[in-house]
PDB file of C-alpha atoms in Angstrom:
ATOM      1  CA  UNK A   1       0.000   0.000   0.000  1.00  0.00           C
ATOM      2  CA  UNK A   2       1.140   3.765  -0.956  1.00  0.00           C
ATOM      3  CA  UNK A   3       0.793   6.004   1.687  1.00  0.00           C
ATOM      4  CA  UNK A   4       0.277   9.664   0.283  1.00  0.00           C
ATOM      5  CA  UNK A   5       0.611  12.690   2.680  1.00  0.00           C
ATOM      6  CA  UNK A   6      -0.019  16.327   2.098  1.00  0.00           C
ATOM      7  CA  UNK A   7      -3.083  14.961   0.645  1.00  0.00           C
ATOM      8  CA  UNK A   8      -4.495  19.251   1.140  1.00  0.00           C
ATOM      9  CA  UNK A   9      -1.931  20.081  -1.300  1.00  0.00           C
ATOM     10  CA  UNK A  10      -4.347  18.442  -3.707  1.00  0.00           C
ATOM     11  CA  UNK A  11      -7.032  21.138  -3.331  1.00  0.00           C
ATOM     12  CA  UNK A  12      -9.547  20.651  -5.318  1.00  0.00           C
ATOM     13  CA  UNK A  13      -7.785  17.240  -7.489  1.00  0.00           C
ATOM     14  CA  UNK A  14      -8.712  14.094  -5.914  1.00  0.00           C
ATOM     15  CA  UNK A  15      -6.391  11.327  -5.298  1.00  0.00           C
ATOM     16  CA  UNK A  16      -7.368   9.161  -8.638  1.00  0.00           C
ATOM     17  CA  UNK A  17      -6.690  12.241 -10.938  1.00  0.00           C
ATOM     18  CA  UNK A  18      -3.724  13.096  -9.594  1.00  0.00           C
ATOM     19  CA  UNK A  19      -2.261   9.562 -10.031  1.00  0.00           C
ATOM     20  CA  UNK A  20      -4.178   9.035 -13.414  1.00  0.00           C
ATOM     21  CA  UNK A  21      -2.002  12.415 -14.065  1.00  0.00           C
ATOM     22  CA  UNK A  22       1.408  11.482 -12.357  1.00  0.00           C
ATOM     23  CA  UNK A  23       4.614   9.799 -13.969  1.00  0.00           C
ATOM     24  CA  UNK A  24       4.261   6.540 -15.092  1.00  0.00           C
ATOM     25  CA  UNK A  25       6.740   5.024 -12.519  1.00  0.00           C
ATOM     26  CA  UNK A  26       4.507   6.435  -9.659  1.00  0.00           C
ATOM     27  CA  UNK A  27       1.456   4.583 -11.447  1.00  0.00           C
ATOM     28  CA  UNK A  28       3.854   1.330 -11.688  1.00  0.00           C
ATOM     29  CA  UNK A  29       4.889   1.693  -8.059  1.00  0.00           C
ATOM     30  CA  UNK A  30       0.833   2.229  -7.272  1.00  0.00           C
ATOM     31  CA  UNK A  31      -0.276  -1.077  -9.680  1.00  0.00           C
ATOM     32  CA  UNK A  32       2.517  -3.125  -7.842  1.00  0.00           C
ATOM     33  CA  UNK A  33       1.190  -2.360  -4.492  1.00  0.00           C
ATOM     34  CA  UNK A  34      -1.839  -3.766  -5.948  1.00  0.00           C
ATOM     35  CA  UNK A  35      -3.455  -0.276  -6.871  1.00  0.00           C
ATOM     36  CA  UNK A  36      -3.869   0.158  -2.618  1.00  0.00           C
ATOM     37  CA  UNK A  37      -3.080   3.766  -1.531  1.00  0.00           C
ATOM     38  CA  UNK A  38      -4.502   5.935   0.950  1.00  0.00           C
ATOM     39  CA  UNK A  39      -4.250   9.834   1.527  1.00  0.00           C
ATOM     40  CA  UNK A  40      -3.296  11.681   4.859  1.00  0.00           C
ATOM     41  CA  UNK A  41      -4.501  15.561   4.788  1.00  0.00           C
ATOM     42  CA  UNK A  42      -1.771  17.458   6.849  1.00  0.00           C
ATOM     43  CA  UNK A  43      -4.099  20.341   7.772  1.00  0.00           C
ATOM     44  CA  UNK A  44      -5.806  19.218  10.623  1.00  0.00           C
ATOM     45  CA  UNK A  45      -3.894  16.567  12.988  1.00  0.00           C
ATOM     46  CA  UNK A  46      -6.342  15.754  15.464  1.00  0.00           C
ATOM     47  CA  UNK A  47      -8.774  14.591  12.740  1.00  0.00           C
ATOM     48  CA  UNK A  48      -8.267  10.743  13.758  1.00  0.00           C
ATOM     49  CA  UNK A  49     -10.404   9.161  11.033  1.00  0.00           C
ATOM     50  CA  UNK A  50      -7.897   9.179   8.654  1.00  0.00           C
ATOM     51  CA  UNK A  51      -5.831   6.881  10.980  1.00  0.00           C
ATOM     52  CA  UNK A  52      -8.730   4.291  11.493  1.00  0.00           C
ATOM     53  CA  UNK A  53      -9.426   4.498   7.648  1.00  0.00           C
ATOM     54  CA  UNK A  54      -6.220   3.707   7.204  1.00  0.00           C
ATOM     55  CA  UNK A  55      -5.956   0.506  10.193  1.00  0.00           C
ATOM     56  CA  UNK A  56      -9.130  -0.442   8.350  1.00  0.00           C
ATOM     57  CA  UNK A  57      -7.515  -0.806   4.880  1.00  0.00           C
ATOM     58  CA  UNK A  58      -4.333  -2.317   6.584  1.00  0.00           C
ATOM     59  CA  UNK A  59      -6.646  -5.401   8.376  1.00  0.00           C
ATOM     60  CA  UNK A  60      -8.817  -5.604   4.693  1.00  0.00           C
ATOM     61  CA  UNK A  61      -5.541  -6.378   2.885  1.00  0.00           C
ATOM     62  CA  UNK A  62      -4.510  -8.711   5.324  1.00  0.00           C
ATOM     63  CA  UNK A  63      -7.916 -10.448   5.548  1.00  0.00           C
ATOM     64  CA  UNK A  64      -7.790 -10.780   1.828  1.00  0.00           C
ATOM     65  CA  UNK A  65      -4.211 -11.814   1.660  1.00  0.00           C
ATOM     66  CA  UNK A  66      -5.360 -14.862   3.701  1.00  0.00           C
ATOM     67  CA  UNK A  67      -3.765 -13.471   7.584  1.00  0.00           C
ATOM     68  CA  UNK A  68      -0.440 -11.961   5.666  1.00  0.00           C
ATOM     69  CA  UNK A  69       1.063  -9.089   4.652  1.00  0.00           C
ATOM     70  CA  UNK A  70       2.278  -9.601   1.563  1.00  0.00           C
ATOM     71  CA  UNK A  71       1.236 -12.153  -1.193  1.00  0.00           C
ATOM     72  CA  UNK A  72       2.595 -10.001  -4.614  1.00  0.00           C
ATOM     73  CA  UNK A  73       4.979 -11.702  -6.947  1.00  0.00           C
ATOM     74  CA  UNK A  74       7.913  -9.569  -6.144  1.00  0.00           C
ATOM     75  CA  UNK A  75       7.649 -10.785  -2.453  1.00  0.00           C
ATOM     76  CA  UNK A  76       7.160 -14.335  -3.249  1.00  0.00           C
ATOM     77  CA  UNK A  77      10.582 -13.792  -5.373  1.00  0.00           C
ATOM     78  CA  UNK A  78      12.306 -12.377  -3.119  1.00  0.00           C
ATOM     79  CA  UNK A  79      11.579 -15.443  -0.570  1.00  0.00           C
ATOM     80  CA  UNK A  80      12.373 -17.907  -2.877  1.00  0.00           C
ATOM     81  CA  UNK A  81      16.170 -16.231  -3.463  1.00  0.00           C
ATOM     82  CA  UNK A  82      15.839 -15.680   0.041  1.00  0.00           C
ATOM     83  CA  UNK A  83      15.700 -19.758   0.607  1.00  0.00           C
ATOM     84  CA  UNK A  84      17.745 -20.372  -2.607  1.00  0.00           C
ATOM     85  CA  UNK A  85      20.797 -17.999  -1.038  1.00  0.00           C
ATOM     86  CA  UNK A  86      19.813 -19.620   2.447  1.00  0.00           C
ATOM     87  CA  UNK A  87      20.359 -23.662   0.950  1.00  0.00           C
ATOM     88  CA  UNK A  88      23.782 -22.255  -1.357  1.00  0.00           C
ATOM     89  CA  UNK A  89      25.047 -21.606   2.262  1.00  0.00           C
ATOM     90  CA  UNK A  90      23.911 -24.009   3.687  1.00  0.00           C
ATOM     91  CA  UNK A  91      25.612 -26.628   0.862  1.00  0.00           C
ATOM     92  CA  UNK A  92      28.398 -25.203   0.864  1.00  0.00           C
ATOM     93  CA  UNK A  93      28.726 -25.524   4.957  1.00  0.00           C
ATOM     94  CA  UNK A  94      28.172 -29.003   3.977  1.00  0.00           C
ATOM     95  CA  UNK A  95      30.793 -29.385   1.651  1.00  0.00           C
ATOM     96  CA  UNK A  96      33.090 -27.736   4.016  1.00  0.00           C
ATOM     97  CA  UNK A  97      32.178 -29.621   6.745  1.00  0.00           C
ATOM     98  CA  UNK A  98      32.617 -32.939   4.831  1.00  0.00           C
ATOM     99  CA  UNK A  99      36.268 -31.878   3.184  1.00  0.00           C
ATOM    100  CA  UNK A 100      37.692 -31.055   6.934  1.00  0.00           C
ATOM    101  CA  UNK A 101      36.078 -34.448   7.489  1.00  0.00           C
ATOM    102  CA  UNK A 102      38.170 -36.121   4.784  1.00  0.00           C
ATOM    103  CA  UNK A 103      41.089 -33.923   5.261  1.00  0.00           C
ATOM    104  CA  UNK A 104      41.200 -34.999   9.260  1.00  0.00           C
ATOM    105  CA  UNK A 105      40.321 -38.703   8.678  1.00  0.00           C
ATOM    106  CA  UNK A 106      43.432 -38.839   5.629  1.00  0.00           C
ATOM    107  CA  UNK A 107      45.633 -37.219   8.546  1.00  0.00           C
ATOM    108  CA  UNK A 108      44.949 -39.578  11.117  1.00  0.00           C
ATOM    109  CA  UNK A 109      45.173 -42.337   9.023  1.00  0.00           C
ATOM    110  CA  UNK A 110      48.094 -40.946   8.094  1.00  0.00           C
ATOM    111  CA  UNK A 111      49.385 -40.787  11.566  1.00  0.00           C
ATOM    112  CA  UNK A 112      48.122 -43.809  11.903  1.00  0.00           C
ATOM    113  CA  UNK A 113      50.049 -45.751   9.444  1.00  0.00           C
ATOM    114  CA  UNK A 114      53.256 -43.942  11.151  1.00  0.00           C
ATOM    115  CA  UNK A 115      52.685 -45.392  13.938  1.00  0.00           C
ATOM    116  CA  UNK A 116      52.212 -48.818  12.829  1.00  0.00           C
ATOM    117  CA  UNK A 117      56.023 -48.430  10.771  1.00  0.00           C
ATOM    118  CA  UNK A 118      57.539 -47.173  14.167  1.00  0.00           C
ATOM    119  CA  UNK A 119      55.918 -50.201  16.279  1.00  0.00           C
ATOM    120  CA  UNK A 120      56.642 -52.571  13.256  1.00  0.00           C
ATOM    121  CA  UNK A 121      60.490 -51.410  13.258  1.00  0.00           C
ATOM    122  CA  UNK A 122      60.278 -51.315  17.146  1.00  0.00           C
ATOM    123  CA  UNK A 123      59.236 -55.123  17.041  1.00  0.00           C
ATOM    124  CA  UNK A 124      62.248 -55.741  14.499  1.00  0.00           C
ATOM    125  CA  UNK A 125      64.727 -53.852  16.365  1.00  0.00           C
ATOM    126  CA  UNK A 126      63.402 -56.287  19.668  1.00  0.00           C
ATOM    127  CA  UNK A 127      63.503 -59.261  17.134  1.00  0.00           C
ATOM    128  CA  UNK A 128      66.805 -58.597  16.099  1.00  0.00           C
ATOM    129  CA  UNK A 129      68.107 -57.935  19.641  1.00  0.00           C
ATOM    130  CA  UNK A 130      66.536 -61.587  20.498  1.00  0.00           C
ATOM    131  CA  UNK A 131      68.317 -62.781  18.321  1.00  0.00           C
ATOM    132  CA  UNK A 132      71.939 -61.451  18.489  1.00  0.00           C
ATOM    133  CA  UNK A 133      71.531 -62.139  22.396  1.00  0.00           C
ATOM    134  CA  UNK A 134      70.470 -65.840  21.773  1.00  0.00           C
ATOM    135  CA  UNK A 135      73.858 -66.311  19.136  1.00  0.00           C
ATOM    136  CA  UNK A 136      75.648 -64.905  22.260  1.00  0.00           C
ATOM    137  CA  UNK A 137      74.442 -67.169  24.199  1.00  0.00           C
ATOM    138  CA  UNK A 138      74.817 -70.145  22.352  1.00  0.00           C
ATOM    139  CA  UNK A 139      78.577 -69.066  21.744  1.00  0.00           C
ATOM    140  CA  UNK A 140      78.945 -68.747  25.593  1.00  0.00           C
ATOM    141  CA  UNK A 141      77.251 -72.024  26.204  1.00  0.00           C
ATOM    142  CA  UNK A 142      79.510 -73.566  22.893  1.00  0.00           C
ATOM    143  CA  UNK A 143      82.368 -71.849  25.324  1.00  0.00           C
ATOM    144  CA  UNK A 144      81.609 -73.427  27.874  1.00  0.00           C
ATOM    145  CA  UNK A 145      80.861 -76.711  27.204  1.00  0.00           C
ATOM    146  CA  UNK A 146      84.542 -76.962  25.184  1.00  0.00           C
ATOM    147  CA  UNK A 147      85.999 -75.705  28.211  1.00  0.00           C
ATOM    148  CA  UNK A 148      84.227 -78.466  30.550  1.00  0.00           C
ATOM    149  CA  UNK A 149      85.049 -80.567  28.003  1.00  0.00           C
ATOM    150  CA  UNK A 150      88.992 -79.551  27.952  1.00  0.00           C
ATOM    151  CA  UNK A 151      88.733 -79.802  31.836  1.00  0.00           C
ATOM    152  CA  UNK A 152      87.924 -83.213  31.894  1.00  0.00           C
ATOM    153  CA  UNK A 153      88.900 -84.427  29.091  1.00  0.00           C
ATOM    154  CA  UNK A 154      90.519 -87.960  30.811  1.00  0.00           C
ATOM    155  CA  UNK A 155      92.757 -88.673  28.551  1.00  0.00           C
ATOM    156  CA  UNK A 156      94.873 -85.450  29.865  1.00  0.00           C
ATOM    157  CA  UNK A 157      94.880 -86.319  33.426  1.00  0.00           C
ATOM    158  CA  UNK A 158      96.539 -89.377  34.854  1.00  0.00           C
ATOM    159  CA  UNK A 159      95.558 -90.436  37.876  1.00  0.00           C
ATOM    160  CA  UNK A 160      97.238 -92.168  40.576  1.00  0.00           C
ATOM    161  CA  UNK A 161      95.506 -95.636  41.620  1.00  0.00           C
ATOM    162  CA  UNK A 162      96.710 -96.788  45.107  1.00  0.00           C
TER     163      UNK A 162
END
């Protein structure tokens, strides 16, 4: 709805013939609004029936409109880029979302499979300890036994029978 004040200034011209006389973007502006307009005369300010025509044109729309303000095309537009702009985000939040997602689970898989190589070469280095100390020991024990052996080997000892 157009809301026109100074509405006195019109004198004698009513309302229609002004518009029917006006610029053709003030007629557009008028025919969007769905040709709803009212007039407020400035000259006397306590006149309040201007106000409850106006409340009364304002609860008419909306009654017609089905309880809302607006039901024009260029409304209806505007909330449907509204919601278009409003799921773009809301994608692209999603996409973001689910490329940190990736980007997180390749690093700790990543860290992951470190950590396996450093236990795996942990469990080689333990291995391969095993396994010198065991050849160490066996030496020793080889050692050993050729030693006993040496010590009492009989054929190197004579012995005294009484």
């Amino acid at each position: 709805m157009v809301l026109f004040t100074r509405g006195d200034d019109l004198r004698k011209m009513s309302i229609e013939d002004y518009i029917k006389d006006s610029e053709h973007s003030l007629q557009n502006m008028i025919n969007q609004c769905g040709n709803r307009y009212h007039v407020f005369n400035n000259t006397n300010p306590e006149d309040q029936t201007q106000v409850t025509a106006l409340l009364e044109k304002i609860d008419c729309m909306v009654a017609v409109n089905g309880g809302s303000c607006y039901t024009n095309e260029m409304f209806q537009n505007t909330e449907k880029a509204l919601q278009e702009e409003q799921q773009r985000i809301l994608n692209e939040k999603k996409e973001e979302i689910e490329r940190e997602k990736e980007e997180l689970r390749a690093k700790h898989e990543a860290e992951l499979e470190k950590l396996k190589k450093i236990v795996e070469k942990e469990r080689q280095n333990v291995e391969n300890e095993k396994k010198i100390q065991e050849e160490e020991f066996q030496k020793k024990e080889a050692q050993i036994k050729e030693t006993n052996e040496d010590y009492f080997n009989w054929d190197t000892y004579s012995f005294i029978f009484l």
